[in-house]
Short mmCIF file of N, CA and C in Angstrom, two decimals:
data_model
loop_
_atom_site.label_atom_id
_atom_site.label_comp_id
_atom_site.label_asym_id
_atom_site.label_seq_id
_atom_site.Cartn_x
_atom_site.Cartn_y
_atom_site.Cartn_z
N UNK X 10 -20.95 180.43 8.86
CA UNK X 10 -20.25 179.41 9.30
C UNK X 10 -21.50 178.72 9.48
N UNK X 11 -21.14 177.42 8.68
CA UNK X 11 -22.29 175.78 9.57
C UNK X 11 -22.03 175.43 9.99
N UNK X 12 -23.30 175.32 11.07
CA UNK X 12 -24.06 174.74 12.28
C UNK X 12 -23.93 173.76 12.83
N UNK X 13 -23.46 172.27 12.93
CA UNK X 13 -23.37 171.08 13.23
C UNK X 13 -24.28 170.82 14.51
N UNK X 14 -25.34 170.57 14.63
CA UNK X 14 -26.07 169.56 15.37
C UNK X 14 -25.23 168.37 15.43
N UNK X 15 -25.63 167.63 16.81
CA UNK X 15 -25.40 166.62 16.58
C UNK X 15 -26.24 165.42 16.99
N UNK X 16 -26.63 164.13 18.13
CA UNK X 16 -26.87 163.27 18.87
C UNK X 16 -26.52 161.72 18.61
N UNK X 17 -26.80 160.83 20.02
CA UNK X 17 -26.24 159.74 19.61
C UNK X 17 -27.06 158.67 19.37
N UNK X 18 -26.62 157.61 19.44
CA UNK X 18 -27.74 156.83 18.84
C UNK X 18 -26.93 155.35 18.45
N UNK X 19 -28.11 154.52 19.93
CA UNK X 19 -26.89 152.87 19.65
C UNK X 19 -27.49 152.20 19.72
N UNK X 20 -27.16 151.81 18.26
CA UNK X 20 -27.22 150.44 17.12
C UNK X 20 -26.63 148.94 17.36
N UNK X 21 -27.26 148.35 16.78
CA UNK X 21 -27.11 146.83 17.22
C UNK X 21 -24.89 146.28 17.38
N UNK X 22 -24.76 147.47 16.40
CA UNK X 22 -23.70 147.42 15.24
C UNK X 22 -22.58 147.72 16.99
N UNK X 23 -23.11 148.91 18.04
CA UNK X 23 -22.28 149.68 18.47
C UNK X 23 -22.78 151.30 18.79
N UNK X 24 -22.57 152.39 19.18
CA UNK X 24 -22.52 153.62 19.76
C UNK X 24 -22.20 153.89 17.92
N UNK X 25 -23.62 155.56 17.81
CA UNK X 25 -22.96 155.71 16.37
C UNK X 25 -23.05 157.48 16.61
N UNK X 26 -22.69 158.29 16.84
CA UNK X 26 -22.13 159.75 16.36
C UNK X 26 -23.07 160.22 15.24
N UNK X 27 -24.78 160.60 15.17
CA UNK X 27 -24.93 161.39 13.95
C UNK X 27 -25.14 163.38 13.56
N UNK X 28 -24.41 163.43 12.93
CA UNK X 28 -23.52 164.83 12.72
C UNK X 28 -25.28 165.17 11.36
N UNK X 29 -25.35 166.47 11.90
CA UNK X 29 -26.56 166.71 10.49
C UNK X 29 -26.68 168.48 10.68
N UNK X 30 -26.70 169.40 9.42
CA UNK X 30 -26.72 170.72 9.55
C UNK X 30 -28.02 171.40 9.16
N UNK X 31 -28.21 172.88 9.07
CA UNK X 31 -30.06 172.91 8.45
C UNK X 31 -29.89 171.80 6.99
N UNK X 32 -29.00 171.51 6.60
CA UNK X 32 -29.07 171.47 4.91
C UNK X 32 -29.82 169.98 4.91
N UNK X 33 -29.52 169.28 5.97
CA UNK X 33 -29.42 167.60 6.30
C UNK X 33 -28.36 167.04 6.93
N UNK X 34 -27.99 166.06 6.96
CA UNK X 34 -26.92 164.91 8.25
C UNK X 34 -26.07 164.34 6.93
N UNK X 35 -25.27 165.26 7.32
CA UNK X 35 -23.37 164.99 7.18
C UNK X 35 -22.48 164.08 7.70
N UNK X 36 -22.86 163.29 9.16
CA UNK X 36 -22.39 162.79 9.42
C UNK X 36 -23.02 161.53 10.13
N UNK X 37 -22.72 160.23 9.81
CA UNK X 37 -23.44 158.93 10.53
C UNK X 37 -21.48 157.65 10.46
N UNK X 38 -21.35 158.20 11.86
CA UNK X 38 -19.81 157.55 12.49
C UNK X 38 -20.26 156.54 13.70
N UNK X 39 -19.42 155.40 13.51
CA UNK X 39 -19.43 154.46 14.61
C UNK X 39 -18.72 154.97 15.09
N UNK X 40 -18.75 154.32 16.59
CA UNK X 40 -17.67 155.81 17.54
C UNK X 40 -16.08 154.42 17.43
N UNK X 41 -15.75 155.51 17.46
CA UNK X 41 -14.16 154.87 17.54
C UNK X 41 -13.19 154.42 16.30
N UNK X 42 -14.54 154.77 15.15
CA UNK X 42 -14.19 153.87 13.94
C UNK X 42 -13.00 155.13 13.27
N UNK X 43 -12.21 154.41 12.48
CA UNK X 43 -11.60 155.24 11.85
C UNK X 43 -11.85 156.33 11.19
N UNK X 44 -11.36 157.46 11.28
CA UNK X 44 -11.91 159.44 10.59
C UNK X 44 -12.95 159.92 11.01
N UNK X 45 -13.29 159.11 12.74
CA UNK X 45 -13.61 159.81 13.39
C UNK X 45 -14.02 161.13 13.82
N UNK X 46 -14.77 161.77 13.86
CA UNK X 46 -14.34 163.39 13.73
C UNK X 46 -14.21 164.08 15.55
N UNK X 47 -14.18 164.36 15.79
CA UNK X 47 -14.10 165.46 17.38
C UNK X 47 -14.83 166.49 17.69
N UNK X 48 -16.14 166.25 18.39
CA UNK X 48 -17.01 166.95 18.33
C UNK X 48 -16.50 168.82 18.91
N UNK X 49 -16.64 169.34 18.55
CA UNK X 49 -16.04 170.67 17.94
C UNK X 49 -16.74 171.72 18.93
N UNK X 50 -16.55 173.02 19.61
CA UNK X 50 -17.27 173.80 20.43
C UNK X 50 -18.54 174.17 19.92
N UNK X 51 -18.44 174.57 18.64
CA UNK X 51 -19.83 174.91 18.43
C UNK X 51 -20.77 173.97 17.95
N UNK X 52 -20.54 173.16 17.89
CA UNK X 52 -21.73 171.77 17.95
C UNK X 52 -22.73 172.00 18.97
N UNK X 53 -23.97 171.69 19.06
CA UNK X 53 -25.27 171.73 19.89
C UNK X 53 -25.82 170.05 19.51
N UNK X 54 -25.82 169.74 20.88
CA UNK X 54 -26.26 168.32 20.74
C UNK X 54 -27.82 169.18 20.23
N UNK X 55 -28.89 168.74 19.61
CA UNK X 55 -29.90 168.91 19.43
C UNK X 55 -31.25 166.91 19.75
N UNK X 56 -31.46 167.16 20.19
CA UNK X 56 -32.04 166.01 20.47
C UNK X 56 -33.81 166.20 19.41
N UNK X 57 -34.58 167.14 19.03
CA UNK X 57 -35.47 167.69 18.37
C UNK X 57 -35.24 167.43 16.99
N UNK X 58 -33.58 167.87 16.49
CA UNK X 58 -33.58 168.04 15.71
C UNK X 58 -33.95 166.97 14.28
N UNK X 59 -35.11 168.12 13.43
CA UNK X 59 -35.50 167.24 12.18
C UNK X 59 -34.69 166.10 12.12
N UNK X 60 -33.84 166.39 11.09
CA UNK X 60 -33.01 165.18 10.14
C UNK X 60 -32.85 164.71 11.76
N UNK X 61 -31.83 164.43 13.05
CA UNK X 61 -31.51 163.23 13.50
C UNK X 61 -32.70 162.37 14.01
N UNK X 62 -33.68 163.39 13.54
CA UNK X 62 -34.36 162.09 14.78
C UNK X 62 -34.84 161.34 13.58
N UNK X 63 -35.50 162.03 12.32
CA UNK X 63 -35.26 160.87 10.48
C UNK X 63 -34.46 159.86 11.14
N UNK X 64 -33.09 160.27 10.85
CA UNK X 64 -31.98 159.41 10.69
C UNK X 64 -31.91 158.37 11.59
N UNK X 65 -32.62 158.65 13.22
CA UNK X 65 -32.39 157.29 13.94
C UNK X 65 -33.49 156.68 13.86
N UNK X 66 -34.91 157.18 13.55
CA UNK X 66 -35.87 156.85 12.94
C UNK X 66 -35.61 155.63 11.73
N UNK X 67 -34.78 155.65 11.30
CA UNK X 67 -35.11 155.21 9.51
C UNK X 67 -33.69 154.79 10.48
N UNK X 68 -32.37 154.60 10.84
CA UNK X 68 -31.56 153.73 11.62
C UNK X 68 -31.94 152.14 11.80
N UNK X 69 -32.81 152.39 12.70
CA UNK X 69 -33.48 151.60 13.63
C UNK X 69 -34.23 150.82 12.97
N UNK X 70 -34.95 150.86 11.67
CA UNK X 70 -35.07 151.07 10.83
C UNK X 70 -34.99 149.58 10.64
N UNK X 71 -33.96 149.96 9.74
CA UNK X 71 -32.85 149.89 8.90
C UNK X 71 -32.27 148.09 9.89
N UNK X 72 -32.28 148.29 11.15
CA UNK X 72 -31.09 146.78 11.34
C UNK X 72 -32.59 146.29 12.30
N UNK X 73 -33.65 146.65 12.05
CA UNK X 73 -34.55 145.69 12.51
C UNK X 73 -35.81 144.43 11.19
N UNK X 74 -34.24 144.90 10.16
CA UNK X 74 -34.47 144.10 8.36
C UNK X 74 -36.08 144.84 8.13
N UNK X 75 -36.20 145.79 8.74
CA UNK X 75 -37.80 146.70 7.52
C UNK X 75 -38.20 148.15 6.68
N UNK X 76 -36.34 148.46 6.34
CA UNK X 76 -35.96 149.79 5.90
C UNK X 76 -34.41 148.84 4.55
N UNK X 77 -34.57 149.25 3.12
CA UNK X 77 -33.68 148.73 2.41
C UNK X 77 -32.81 150.30 2.30
N UNK X 78 -33.93 151.00 2.49
CA UNK X 78 -33.25 152.53 1.39
C UNK X 78 -33.37 153.51 2.45
N UNK X 79 -32.78 154.63 2.27
CA UNK X 79 -32.98 155.80 3.17
C UNK X 79 -33.56 156.50 2.67
N UNK X 80 -34.34 157.54 3.46
CA UNK X 80 -34.82 158.68 2.23
C UNK X 80 -34.57 159.74 3.33
N UNK X 81 -34.06 159.56 4.68
CA UNK X 81 -33.40 161.31 4.64
C UNK X 81 -32.70 162.49 4.33
N UNK X 82 -32.61 163.67 4.23
CA UNK X 82 -31.47 164.05 3.48
C UNK X 82 -30.23 164.24 3.27
N UNK X 83 -29.65 163.84 2.80
CA UNK X 83 -28.09 164.10 2.97
C UNK X 83 -27.52 165.60 2.53
N UNK X 84 -26.50 165.26 3.63
CA UNK X 84 -25.23 166.40 3.17
C UNK X 84 -24.02 166.72 3.60
N UNK X 85 -23.32 165.38 3.20
CA UNK X 85 -22.26 164.89 3.37
C UNK X 85 -21.02 166.47 2.75
N UNK X 86 -20.22 166.36 3.44
CA UNK X 86 -19.22 167.59 2.99
C UNK X 86 -17.93 166.84 2.87
N UNK X 87 -17.00 166.92 1.50
CA UNK X 87 -16.03 166.58 0.29
C UNK X 87 -15.52 167.34 -0.51
N UNK X 88 -14.69 167.15 -1.53
CA UNK X 88 -14.31 167.65 -2.51
C UNK X 88 -15.34 166.95 -3.26
N UNK X 89 -15.53 167.42 -4.58
CA UNK X 89 -15.36 167.47 -6.06
C UNK X 89 -15.80 165.34 -6.37
N UNK X 90 -14.36 165.20 -6.44
CA UNK X 90 -13.91 163.77 -6.68
C UNK X 90 -15.11 162.80 -5.36
N UNK X 91 -14.81 162.90 -4.25
CA UNK X 91 -15.27 161.97 -3.36
C UNK X 91 -16.90 162.38 -3.11
N UNK X 92 -17.35 163.72 -3.48
CA UNK X 92 -18.87 163.72 -3.49
C UNK X 92 -19.73 162.64 -4.62
N UNK X 93 -19.01 162.22 -5.98
CA UNK X 93 -19.41 161.72 -7.34
C UNK X 93 -19.23 159.89 -6.84
N UNK X 94 -18.33 160.02 -5.91
CA UNK X 94 -17.76 158.61 -5.62
C UNK X 94 -18.43 158.06 -4.90
N UNK X 95 -19.11 159.22 -3.79
CA UNK X 95 -20.75 159.39 -2.14
C UNK X 95 -21.33 158.17 -3.22
N UNK X 96 -22.03 159.54 -3.89
CA UNK X 96 -23.21 159.42 -4.93
C UNK X 96 -23.44 157.79 -5.78
N UNK X 97 -21.62 157.41 -5.91
CA UNK X 97 -22.38 156.58 -7.22
C UNK X 97 -22.78 155.35 -5.85
N UNK X 98 -21.57 155.19 -4.25
CA UNK X 98 -22.20 153.99 -3.43
C UNK X 98 -23.42 154.36 -2.97
N UNK X 99 -23.96 155.29 -3.16
CA UNK X 99 -25.20 155.53 -2.28
C UNK X 99 -25.94 154.56 -3.93
N UNK X 100 -26.30 154.10 -5.30
CA UNK X 100 -26.91 153.25 -5.82
C UNK X 100 -26.75 152.17 -6.07
N UNK X 101 -25.74 152.02 -4.54
CA UNK X 101 -25.46 149.82 -4.50
C UNK X 101 -26.62 149.68 -3.72
N UNK X 102 -27.78 148.78 -4.40
CA UNK X 102 -29.12 148.68 -3.82
C UNK X 102 -28.62 147.24 -2.60
N UNK X 103 -29.87 147.64 -0.96
CA UNK X 103 -29.17 147.01 -0.11
C UNK X 103 -29.08 145.08 -0.82
N UNK X 104 -28.49 144.91 -0.35
CA UNK X 104 -27.52 143.17 -0.21
C UNK X 104 -26.78 142.61 -1.92
N UNK X 105 -26.72 144.11 -2.53
CA UNK X 105 -25.75 143.92 -3.50
C UNK X 105 -24.20 144.88 -3.42
N UNK X 106 -23.53 143.80 -3.55
CA UNK X 106 -22.13 144.86 -3.69
C UNK X 106 -21.47 144.73 -5.21
N UNK X 107 -20.45 145.87 -5.11
CA UNK X 107 -19.85 146.10 -6.14
C UNK X 107 -18.25 146.17 -6.09
N UNK X 108 -16.91 145.99 -6.62
CA UNK X 108 -16.20 146.16 -7.12
C UNK X 108 -15.51 147.67 -6.89
N UNK X 109 -14.39 148.25 -6.39
CA UNK X 109 -14.07 149.49 -6.19
C UNK X 109 -13.73 149.45 -7.45
N UNK X 110 -13.68 148.32 -8.45
CA UNK X 110 -13.27 149.51 -9.41
C UNK X 110 -14.28 149.48 -10.53
N UNK X 111 -16.07 148.65 -10.16
CA UNK X 111 -16.42 149.20 -10.93
C UNK X 111 -17.23 150.64 -10.33
N UNK X 112 -17.04 151.10 -9.10
CA UNK X 112 -17.32 152.78 -8.13
C UNK X 112 -16.94 153.44 -9.25
N UNK X 113 -14.87 153.04 -9.15
CA UNK X 113 -14.82 154.46 -10.26
C UNK X 113 -15.37 154.53 -11.51
N UNK X 114 -15.50 153.66 -12.63
CA UNK X 114 -16.45 153.60 -13.01
C UNK X 114 -18.09 153.90 -13.69
N UNK X 115 -18.34 153.79 -12.50
CA UNK X 115 -20.24 154.59 -12.00
C UNK X 115 -19.53 155.36 -11.88
N UNK X 116 -18.60 155.96 -10.96
CA UNK X 116 -18.22 157.18 -10.42
C UNK X 116 -18.14 158.61 -11.54
N UNK X 117 -17.74 157.74 -12.86
CA UNK X 117 -17.23 158.43 -13.94
C UNK X 117 -15.94 158.77 -14.06
N UNK X 118 -15.10 157.99 -13.62
CA UNK X 118 -13.62 158.01 -13.13
C UNK X 118 -12.87 156.26 -13.31
N UNK X 119 -13.69 155.91 -14.03
CA UNK X 119 -12.44 154.77 -14.76
C UNK X 119 -11.40 154.99 -14.53
N UNK X 120 -10.79 153.33 -14.02
CA UNK X 120 -8.88 153.53 -13.77
C UNK X 120 -9.19 154.57 -12.54
N UNK X 121 -9.47 154.75 -12.01
CA UNK X 121 -9.39 155.47 -10.82
C UNK X 121 -9.82 154.10 -9.50
N UNK X 122 -9.42 152.69 -9.34
CA UNK X 122 -10.41 152.01 -7.83
C UNK X 122 -9.59 152.46 -7.25
N UNK X 123 -8.01 153.04 -6.99
CA UNK X 123 -7.49 153.35 -5.64
C UNK X 123 -7.78 154.71 -5.20
N UNK X 124 -8.00 155.11 -6.05
CA UNK X 124 -8.86 156.88 -5.68
C UNK X 124 -10.62 156.67 -5.12
N UNK X 125 -11.05 155.89 -6.01
CA UNK X 125 -12.35 155.14 -5.09
C UNK X 125 -12.23 154.77 -3.89
N UNK X 126 -11.25 154.08 -3.99
CA UNK X 126 -11.39 153.67 -2.28
C UNK X 126 -11.06 154.36 -1.20
N UNK X 127 -10.08 155.13 -1.62
CA UNK X 127 -9.50 156.90 -0.67
C UNK X 127 -10.96 156.76 -0.14
N UNK X 128 -11.66 157.55 -1.45
CA UNK X 128 -12.80 158.69 -1.13
C UNK X 128 -13.95 157.80 -0.16
N UNK X 129 -14.18 156.31 -0.43
CA UNK X 129 -14.78 154.94 -0.24
C UNK X 129 -14.32 155.46 1.63
N UNK X 130 -13.08 155.07 1.72
CA UNK X 130 -12.63 155.24 3.45
C UNK X 130 -13.00 156.66 4.20
N UNK X 131 -13.39 157.46 3.24
CA UNK X 131 -13.44 159.16 3.76
C UNK X 131 -15.09 158.80 3.83
N UNK X 132 -15.40 158.27 2.89
CA UNK X 132 -17.32 158.64 3.38
C UNK X 132 -17.69 158.97 4.65
N UNK X 133 -18.19 160.44 4.93
CA UNK X 133 -18.91 160.31 5.96
C UNK X 133 -20.25 159.67 6.87
N UNK X 134 -20.79 159.20 5.74
CA UNK X 134 -22.37 158.85 6.51
C UNK X 134 -22.15 157.73 5.60
N UNK X 135 -21.68 156.94 7.58
CA UNK X 135 -21.88 155.33 6.62
C UNK X 135 -22.86 154.96 6.46
N UNK X 136 -23.22 153.42 6.46
CA UNK X 136 -24.88 152.73 6.42
C UNK X 136 -25.82 153.28 5.60
N UNK X 137 -25.98 154.98 5.47
CA UNK X 137 -26.79 155.60 4.82
C UNK X 137 -26.19 155.55 2.94
N UNK X 138 -24.99 155.31 3.49
CA UNK X 138 -24.23 155.78 1.50
C UNK X 138 -23.40 154.28 2.01
N UNK X 139 -23.76 153.43 1.81
CA UNK X 139 -23.51 152.36 2.24
C UNK X 139 -21.45 151.32 1.83
N UNK X 140 -20.40 152.08 2.30
CA UNK X 140 -19.31 152.01 1.89
C UNK X 140 -19.36 150.38 2.05
N UNK X 141 -20.16 150.04 2.92
CA UNK X 141 -19.86 148.44 3.68
C UNK X 141 -20.10 147.41 2.02
N UNK X 142 -20.19 147.66 1.29
CA UNK X 142 -21.38 147.34 -0.15
C UNK X 142 -20.09 147.16 -1.09
N UNK X 143 -18.94 147.40 -0.85
CA UNK X 143 -18.21 147.64 -1.53
C UNK X 143 -16.47 147.27 -1.21
N UNK X 144 -16.33 145.86 -2.24
CA UNK X 144 -15.47 144.75 -2.13
C UNK X 144 -14.47 144.91 -3.00
N UNK X 145 -13.36 144.16 -3.37
CA UNK X 145 -12.26 143.44 -4.01
C UNK X 145 -12.34 143.83 -4.69
N UNK X 146 -11.35 143.49 -5.65
CA UNK X 146 -11.65 143.32 -7.15
C UNK X 146 -12.47 141.34 -7.38
N UNK X 147 -11.80 140.65 -6.94
CA UNK X 147 -11.94 139.26 -6.47
C UNK X 147 -13.62 138.77 -5.89
N UNK X 148 -14.47 139.41 -5.30
CA UNK X 148 -15.34 140.40 -4.49
C UNK X 148 -14.86 139.55 -2.98
N UNK X 149 -13.54 139.96 -2.45
CA UNK X 149 -13.42 139.60 -1.01
C UNK X 149 -12.87 140.52 -0.19
N UNK X 150 -13.64 141.30 0.74
CA UNK X 150 -13.62 141.58 1.86
C UNK X 150 -12.03 142.51 2.09
N UNK X 151 -12.52 143.71 1.67
CA UNK X 151 -11.23 144.65 2.14
C UNK X 151 -12.02 145.94 3.10
N UNK X 152 -10.18 147.22 3.22
CA UNK X 152 -10.97 147.50 4.55
C UNK X 152 -12.58 147.81 5.14
N UNK X 153 -12.42 148.95 5.86
CA UNK X 153 -13.88 148.96 6.37
C UNK X 153 -13.43 150.35 7.70
N UNK X 154 -13.62 151.07 7.59
CA UNK X 154 -13.69 152.06 8.26
C UNK X 154 -14.25 151.94 10.21
N UNK X 155 -15.46 151.56 10.33
CA UNK X 155 -16.00 151.32 11.01
C UNK X 155 -15.47 149.42 11.72
N UNK X 156 -14.73 148.50 11.05
CA UNK X 156 -14.20 147.66 11.25
C UNK X 156 -14.84 146.60 10.23
N UNK X 157 -13.69 145.32 10.17
CA UNK X 157 -14.56 144.08 9.03
C UNK X 157 -15.57 143.50 10.34
N UNK X 158 -15.76 143.69 11.15
CA UNK X 158 -16.74 142.51 11.98
C UNK X 158 -17.63 143.17 11.29
N UNK X 159 -17.79 144.79 11.50
CA UNK X 159 -19.44 145.49 10.99
C UNK X 159 -19.37 145.57 10.18
N UNK X 160 -18.38 145.46 9.30
CA UNK X 160 -18.83 144.96 7.66
C UNK X 160 -19.42 143.91 7.35
N UNK X 161 -18.74 142.53 7.80
CA UNK X 161 -19.56 141.99 7.91
C UNK X 161 -20.70 141.49 8.38
N UNK X 162 -20.72 142.24 9.48
CA UNK X 162 -22.90 142.25 9.26
C UNK X 162 -23.51 143.15 9.03
N UNK X 163 -22.82 143.55 8.51
CA UNK X 163 -24.02 144.81 7.86
C UNK X 163 -24.47 143.97 6.44
N UNK X 164 -23.09 143.77 6.07
CA UNK X 164 -24.17 142.49 4.52
C UNK X 164 -24.48 141.57 4.76
N UNK X 165 -24.26 140.64 6.49
CA UNK X 165 -25.59 139.93 7.03
C UNK X 165 -26.84 140.26 7.27
N UNK X 166 -26.88 140.55 7.63
CA UNK X 166 -28.21 141.72 7.42
C UNK X 166 -28.51 141.66 6.70
N UNK X 167 -28.60 142.37 5.01
CA UNK X 167 -28.76 142.63 3.97
C UNK X 167 -29.12 141.10 3.34
N UNK X 168 -28.60 140.02 3.93
CA UNK X 168 -28.27 138.56 3.32
C UNK X 168 -26.69 138.86 1.60
N UNK X 169 -26.06 140.13 1.73
CA UNK X 169 -25.49 139.70 0.81
C UNK X 169 -24.34 137.97 1.08
N UNK X 170 -24.14 138.22 -0.30
CA UNK X 170 -23.30 137.13 0.18
C UNK X 170 -21.83 137.39 0.13
N UNK X 171 -21.20 136.38 1.03
CA UNK X 171 -19.73 137.52 1.41
C UNK X 171 -18.70 136.01 1.04
N UNK X 172 -17.13 136.60 0.69
CA UNK X 172 -16.57 135.60 0.36
C UNK X 172 -15.24 135.24 1.22
#
């Protein structure tokens, strides 16, 4: 059984739940977002967990405009399709945006924009795997599990142009 450790972080965009295993960060969630996990009894709060401390530091640097790329080790849990989509999302650079169709192509699943969109919505590591950078086919803002206002704010922080 995998042991989960957690802590919280107060970002400029609201409270966050941070989750890690022994292998790395497995979850970064805005409080109240869609698909927010319920803490299980076996989860342990650990204020000194190395990955959780590192992700808090990197998030603080990101929100302060001093970090464009995250270095903490990630360990998201999902299907192989979801993980391929999340890896492709992680390759979208700071301040850049791409469409769901382009995301599907980069993930090796051309023509699967809707499935890539569903996998994007299930991304357990918001900001670090920057699903806020994925847009509709015409460049329009589309859904974001953390809420559209947060998506706009994150894109504005990065200087991305939104329609």
